[in-house]
PDB file of C-alpha atoms in Angstrom:
ATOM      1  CA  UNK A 118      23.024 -27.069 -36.258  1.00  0.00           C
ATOM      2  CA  UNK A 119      22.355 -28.876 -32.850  1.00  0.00           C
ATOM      3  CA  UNK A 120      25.167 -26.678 -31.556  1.00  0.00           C
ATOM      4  CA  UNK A 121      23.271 -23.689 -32.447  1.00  0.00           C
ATOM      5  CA  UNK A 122      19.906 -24.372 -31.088  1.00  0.00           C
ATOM      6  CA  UNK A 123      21.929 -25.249 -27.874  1.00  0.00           C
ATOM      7  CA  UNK A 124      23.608 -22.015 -27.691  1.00  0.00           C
ATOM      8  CA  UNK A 125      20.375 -20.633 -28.548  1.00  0.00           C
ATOM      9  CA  UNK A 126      18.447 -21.723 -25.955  1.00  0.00           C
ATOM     10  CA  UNK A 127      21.024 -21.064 -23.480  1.00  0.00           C
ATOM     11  CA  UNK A 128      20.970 -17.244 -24.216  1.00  0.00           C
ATOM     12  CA  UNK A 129      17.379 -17.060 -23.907  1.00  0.00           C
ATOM     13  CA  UNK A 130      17.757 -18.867 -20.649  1.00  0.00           C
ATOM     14  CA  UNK A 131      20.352 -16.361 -19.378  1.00  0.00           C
ATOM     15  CA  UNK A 132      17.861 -13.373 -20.841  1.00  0.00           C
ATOM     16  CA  UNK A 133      15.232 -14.678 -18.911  1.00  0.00           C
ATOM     17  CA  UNK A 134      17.082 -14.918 -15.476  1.00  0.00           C
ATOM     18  CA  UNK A 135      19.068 -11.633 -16.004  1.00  0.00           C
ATOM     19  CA  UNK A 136      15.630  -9.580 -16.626  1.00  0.00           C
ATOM     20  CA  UNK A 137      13.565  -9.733 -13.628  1.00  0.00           C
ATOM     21  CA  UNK A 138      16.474  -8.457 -11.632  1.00  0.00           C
ATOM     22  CA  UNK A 139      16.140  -4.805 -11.946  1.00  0.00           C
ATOM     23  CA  UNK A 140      12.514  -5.192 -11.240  1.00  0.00           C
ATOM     24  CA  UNK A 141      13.726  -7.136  -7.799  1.00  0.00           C
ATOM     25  CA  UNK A 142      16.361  -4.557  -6.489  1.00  0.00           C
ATOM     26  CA  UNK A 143      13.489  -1.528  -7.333  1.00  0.00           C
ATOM     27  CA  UNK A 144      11.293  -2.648  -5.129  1.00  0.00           C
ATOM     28  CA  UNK A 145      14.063  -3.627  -2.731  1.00  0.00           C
ATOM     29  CA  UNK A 146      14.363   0.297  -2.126  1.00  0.00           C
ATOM     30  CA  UNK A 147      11.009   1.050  -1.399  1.00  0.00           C
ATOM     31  CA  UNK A 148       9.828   1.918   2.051  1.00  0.00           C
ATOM     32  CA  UNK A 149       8.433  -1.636   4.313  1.00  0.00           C
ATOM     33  CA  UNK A 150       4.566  -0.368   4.613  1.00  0.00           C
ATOM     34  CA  UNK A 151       3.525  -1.569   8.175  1.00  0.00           C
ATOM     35  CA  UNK A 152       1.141  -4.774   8.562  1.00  0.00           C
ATOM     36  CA  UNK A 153      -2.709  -4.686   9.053  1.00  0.00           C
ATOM     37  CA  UNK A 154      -3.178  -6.949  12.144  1.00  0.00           C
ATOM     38  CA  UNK A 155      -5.873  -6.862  14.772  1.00  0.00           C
ATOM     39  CA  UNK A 156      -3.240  -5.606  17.197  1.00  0.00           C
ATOM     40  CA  UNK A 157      -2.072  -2.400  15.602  1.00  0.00           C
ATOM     41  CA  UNK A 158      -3.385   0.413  16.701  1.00  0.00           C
ATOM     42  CA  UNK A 159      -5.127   2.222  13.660  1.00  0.00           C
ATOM     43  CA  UNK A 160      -3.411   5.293  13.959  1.00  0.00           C
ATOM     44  CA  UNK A 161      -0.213   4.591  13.813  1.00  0.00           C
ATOM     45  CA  UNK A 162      -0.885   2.244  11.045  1.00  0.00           C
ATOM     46  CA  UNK A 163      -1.610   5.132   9.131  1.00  0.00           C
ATOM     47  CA  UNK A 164       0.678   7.635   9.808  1.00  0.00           C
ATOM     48  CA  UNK A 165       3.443   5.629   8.842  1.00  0.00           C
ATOM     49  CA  UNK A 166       1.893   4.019   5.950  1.00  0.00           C
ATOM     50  CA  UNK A 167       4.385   5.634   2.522  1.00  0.00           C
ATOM     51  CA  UNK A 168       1.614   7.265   0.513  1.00  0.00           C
ATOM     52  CA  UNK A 169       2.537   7.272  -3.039  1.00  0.00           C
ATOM     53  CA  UNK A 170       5.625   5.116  -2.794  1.00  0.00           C
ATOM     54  CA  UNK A 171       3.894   1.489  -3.003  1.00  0.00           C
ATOM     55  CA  UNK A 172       2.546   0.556  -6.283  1.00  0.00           C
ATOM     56  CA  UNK A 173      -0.093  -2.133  -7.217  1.00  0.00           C
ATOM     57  CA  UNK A 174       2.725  -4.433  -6.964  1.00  0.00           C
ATOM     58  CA  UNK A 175       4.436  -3.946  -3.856  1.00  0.00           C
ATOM     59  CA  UNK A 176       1.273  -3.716  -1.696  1.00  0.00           C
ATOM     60  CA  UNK A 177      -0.189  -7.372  -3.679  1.00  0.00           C
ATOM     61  CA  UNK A 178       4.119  -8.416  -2.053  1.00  0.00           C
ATOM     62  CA  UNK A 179       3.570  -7.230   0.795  1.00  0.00           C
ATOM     63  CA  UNK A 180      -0.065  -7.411   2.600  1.00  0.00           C
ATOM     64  CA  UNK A 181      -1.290 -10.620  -0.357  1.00  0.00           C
ATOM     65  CA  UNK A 182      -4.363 -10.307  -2.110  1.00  0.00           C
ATOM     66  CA  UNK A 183      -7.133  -8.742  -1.165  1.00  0.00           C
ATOM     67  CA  UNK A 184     -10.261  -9.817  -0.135  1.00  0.00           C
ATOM     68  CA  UNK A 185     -12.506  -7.434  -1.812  1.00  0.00           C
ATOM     69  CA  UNK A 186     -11.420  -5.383  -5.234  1.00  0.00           C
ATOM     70  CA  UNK A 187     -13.578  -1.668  -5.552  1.00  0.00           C
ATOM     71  CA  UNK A 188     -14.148   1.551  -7.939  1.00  0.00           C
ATOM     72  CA  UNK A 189     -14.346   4.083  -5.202  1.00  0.00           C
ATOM     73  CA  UNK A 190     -16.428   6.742  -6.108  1.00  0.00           C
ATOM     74  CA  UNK A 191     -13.710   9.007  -8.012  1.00  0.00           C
ATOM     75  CA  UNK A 192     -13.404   6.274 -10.299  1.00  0.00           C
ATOM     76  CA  UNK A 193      -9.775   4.961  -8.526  1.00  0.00           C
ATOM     77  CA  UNK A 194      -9.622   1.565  -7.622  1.00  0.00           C
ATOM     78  CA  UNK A 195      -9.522   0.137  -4.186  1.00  0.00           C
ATOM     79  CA  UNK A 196      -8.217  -2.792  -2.444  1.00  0.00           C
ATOM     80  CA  UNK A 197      -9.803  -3.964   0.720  1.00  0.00           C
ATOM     81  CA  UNK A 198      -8.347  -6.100   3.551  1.00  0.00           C
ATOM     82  CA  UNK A 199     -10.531  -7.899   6.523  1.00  0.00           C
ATOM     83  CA  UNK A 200      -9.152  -8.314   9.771  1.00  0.00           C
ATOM     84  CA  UNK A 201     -10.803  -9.738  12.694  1.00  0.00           C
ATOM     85  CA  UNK A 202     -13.630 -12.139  12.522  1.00  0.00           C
ATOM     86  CA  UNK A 203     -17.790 -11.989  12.164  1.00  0.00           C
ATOM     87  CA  UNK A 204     -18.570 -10.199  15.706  1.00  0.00           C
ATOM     88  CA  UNK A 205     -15.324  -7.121  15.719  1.00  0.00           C
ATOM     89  CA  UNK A 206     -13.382  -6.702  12.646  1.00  0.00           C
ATOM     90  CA  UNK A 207     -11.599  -3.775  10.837  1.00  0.00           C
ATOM     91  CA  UNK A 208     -11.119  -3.474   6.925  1.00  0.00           C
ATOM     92  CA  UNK A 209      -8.184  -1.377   5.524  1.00  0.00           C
ATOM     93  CA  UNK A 210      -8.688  -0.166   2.078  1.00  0.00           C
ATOM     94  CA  UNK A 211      -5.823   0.967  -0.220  1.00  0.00           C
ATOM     95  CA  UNK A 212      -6.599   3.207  -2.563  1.00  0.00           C
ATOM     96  CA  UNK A 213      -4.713   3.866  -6.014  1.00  0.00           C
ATOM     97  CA  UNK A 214      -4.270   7.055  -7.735  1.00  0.00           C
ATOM     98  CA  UNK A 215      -4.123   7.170 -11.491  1.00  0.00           C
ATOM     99  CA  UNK A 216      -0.493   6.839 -11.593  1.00  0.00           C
ATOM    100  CA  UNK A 217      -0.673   3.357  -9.860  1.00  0.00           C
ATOM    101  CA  UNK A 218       0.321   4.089  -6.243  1.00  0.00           C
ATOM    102  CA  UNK A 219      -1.020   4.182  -3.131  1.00  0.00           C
ATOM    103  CA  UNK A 220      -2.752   7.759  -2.465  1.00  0.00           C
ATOM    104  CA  UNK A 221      -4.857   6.724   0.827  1.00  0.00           C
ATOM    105  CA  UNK A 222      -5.273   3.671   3.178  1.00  0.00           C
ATOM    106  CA  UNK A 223      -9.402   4.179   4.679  1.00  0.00           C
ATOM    107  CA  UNK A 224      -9.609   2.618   7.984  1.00  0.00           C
ATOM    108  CA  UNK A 225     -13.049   1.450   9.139  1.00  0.00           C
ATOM    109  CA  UNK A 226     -13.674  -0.228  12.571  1.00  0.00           C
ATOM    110  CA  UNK A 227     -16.836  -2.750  12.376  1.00  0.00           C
ATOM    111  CA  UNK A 228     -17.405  -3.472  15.906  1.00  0.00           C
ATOM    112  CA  UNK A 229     -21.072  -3.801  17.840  1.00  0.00           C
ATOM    113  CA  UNK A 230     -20.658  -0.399  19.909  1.00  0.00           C
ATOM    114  CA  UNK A 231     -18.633   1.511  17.601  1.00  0.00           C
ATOM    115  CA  UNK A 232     -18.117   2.323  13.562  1.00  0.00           C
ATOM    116  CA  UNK A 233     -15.191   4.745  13.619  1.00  0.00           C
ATOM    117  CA  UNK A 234     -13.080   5.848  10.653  1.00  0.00           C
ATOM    118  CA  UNK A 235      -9.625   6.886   9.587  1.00  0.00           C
ATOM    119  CA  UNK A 236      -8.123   8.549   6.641  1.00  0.00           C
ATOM    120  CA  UNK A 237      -4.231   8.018   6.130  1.00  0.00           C
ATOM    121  CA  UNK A 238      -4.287  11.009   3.947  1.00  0.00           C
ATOM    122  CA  UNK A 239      -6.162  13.346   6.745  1.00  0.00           C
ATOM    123  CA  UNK A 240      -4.079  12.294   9.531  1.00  0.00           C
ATOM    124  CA  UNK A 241      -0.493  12.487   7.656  1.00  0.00           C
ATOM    125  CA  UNK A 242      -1.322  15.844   6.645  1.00  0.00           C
ATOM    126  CA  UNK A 243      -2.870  16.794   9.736  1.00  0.00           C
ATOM    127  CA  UNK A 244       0.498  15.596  11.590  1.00  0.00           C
ATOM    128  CA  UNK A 245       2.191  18.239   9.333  1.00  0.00           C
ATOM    129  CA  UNK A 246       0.201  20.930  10.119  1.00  0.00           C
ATOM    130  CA  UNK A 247       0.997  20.367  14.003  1.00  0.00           C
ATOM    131  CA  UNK A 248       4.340  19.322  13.757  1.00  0.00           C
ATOM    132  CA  UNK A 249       5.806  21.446  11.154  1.00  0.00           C
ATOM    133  CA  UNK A 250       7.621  24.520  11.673  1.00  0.00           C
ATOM    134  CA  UNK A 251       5.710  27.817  12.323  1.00  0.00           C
ATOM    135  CA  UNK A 252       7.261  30.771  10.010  1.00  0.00           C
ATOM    136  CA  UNK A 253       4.931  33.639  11.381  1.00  0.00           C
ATOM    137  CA  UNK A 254       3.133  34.253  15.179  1.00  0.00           C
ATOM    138  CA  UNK A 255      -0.733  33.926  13.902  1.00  0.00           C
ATOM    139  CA  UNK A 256      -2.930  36.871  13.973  1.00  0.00           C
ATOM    140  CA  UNK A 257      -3.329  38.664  17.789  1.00  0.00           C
TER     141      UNK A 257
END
């Protein structure tokens, strides 16, 4: 009977090492989002940010927990990140779609002289526009 419990226990052991593993080497092949630091210039944050590739919890991996949780407007939830300090900082705000991945990062600059800001979405699929291929001259 003790040998039983023993060999019992052991197997749950080994089912509860062995299962987190294909949850590890998933996220293993998903794209490295870039970081939000003060340095970065917003831009190219943004453009190479992998929309739709990072779920809730790859981004929670890979930038920590966020500093503010929102309901955006559209009813999708949104994770905001502070960087900088009281007098110049910049927020970053993932956005999730329905399906649990990122569908935007918002950029917002918070600094005395200027409030500028970025869409991830806008400036990926403005970057297609210009540099995709043309397949017809436009109108004369």
């Amino acid at each position: 009977m003790y040998t039983r419990r023993l060999v019992y226990l052991f197997l749950a052991g080994l089912g509860a090492a062995v299962m987190p593993m294909p949850a590890y080497s998933e996220s293993e092949t998903l794209p490295m989002p870039p970081r939000f630091t003060q340095n970065a210039l917003p831009a190219t944050v943004l453009l190479a940010y992998p929309l739709g590739m990072i779920d809730h919890q790859a981004a929670f991996s890979h930038h920590g927990s966020a500093h503010r949780r929102l309901t955006m407007p559209n009813g999708n939830e949104g994770w905001v990140f502070n960087i900088g300090d009281k007098e110049w900082h910049r927020t970053y705000t993932l956005v999730f779609k329905q399906d649990g991945t990122v569908g935007d990062v918002l950029y917002h600059d918070h600094s005395r002289y200027s409030e500028t800001g970025l869409s991830a979405l806008l400036l990926q699929s403005k970057g297609r526009i210009v540099d995709g291929p043309r397949t017809a001259p436009g109108p004369d």
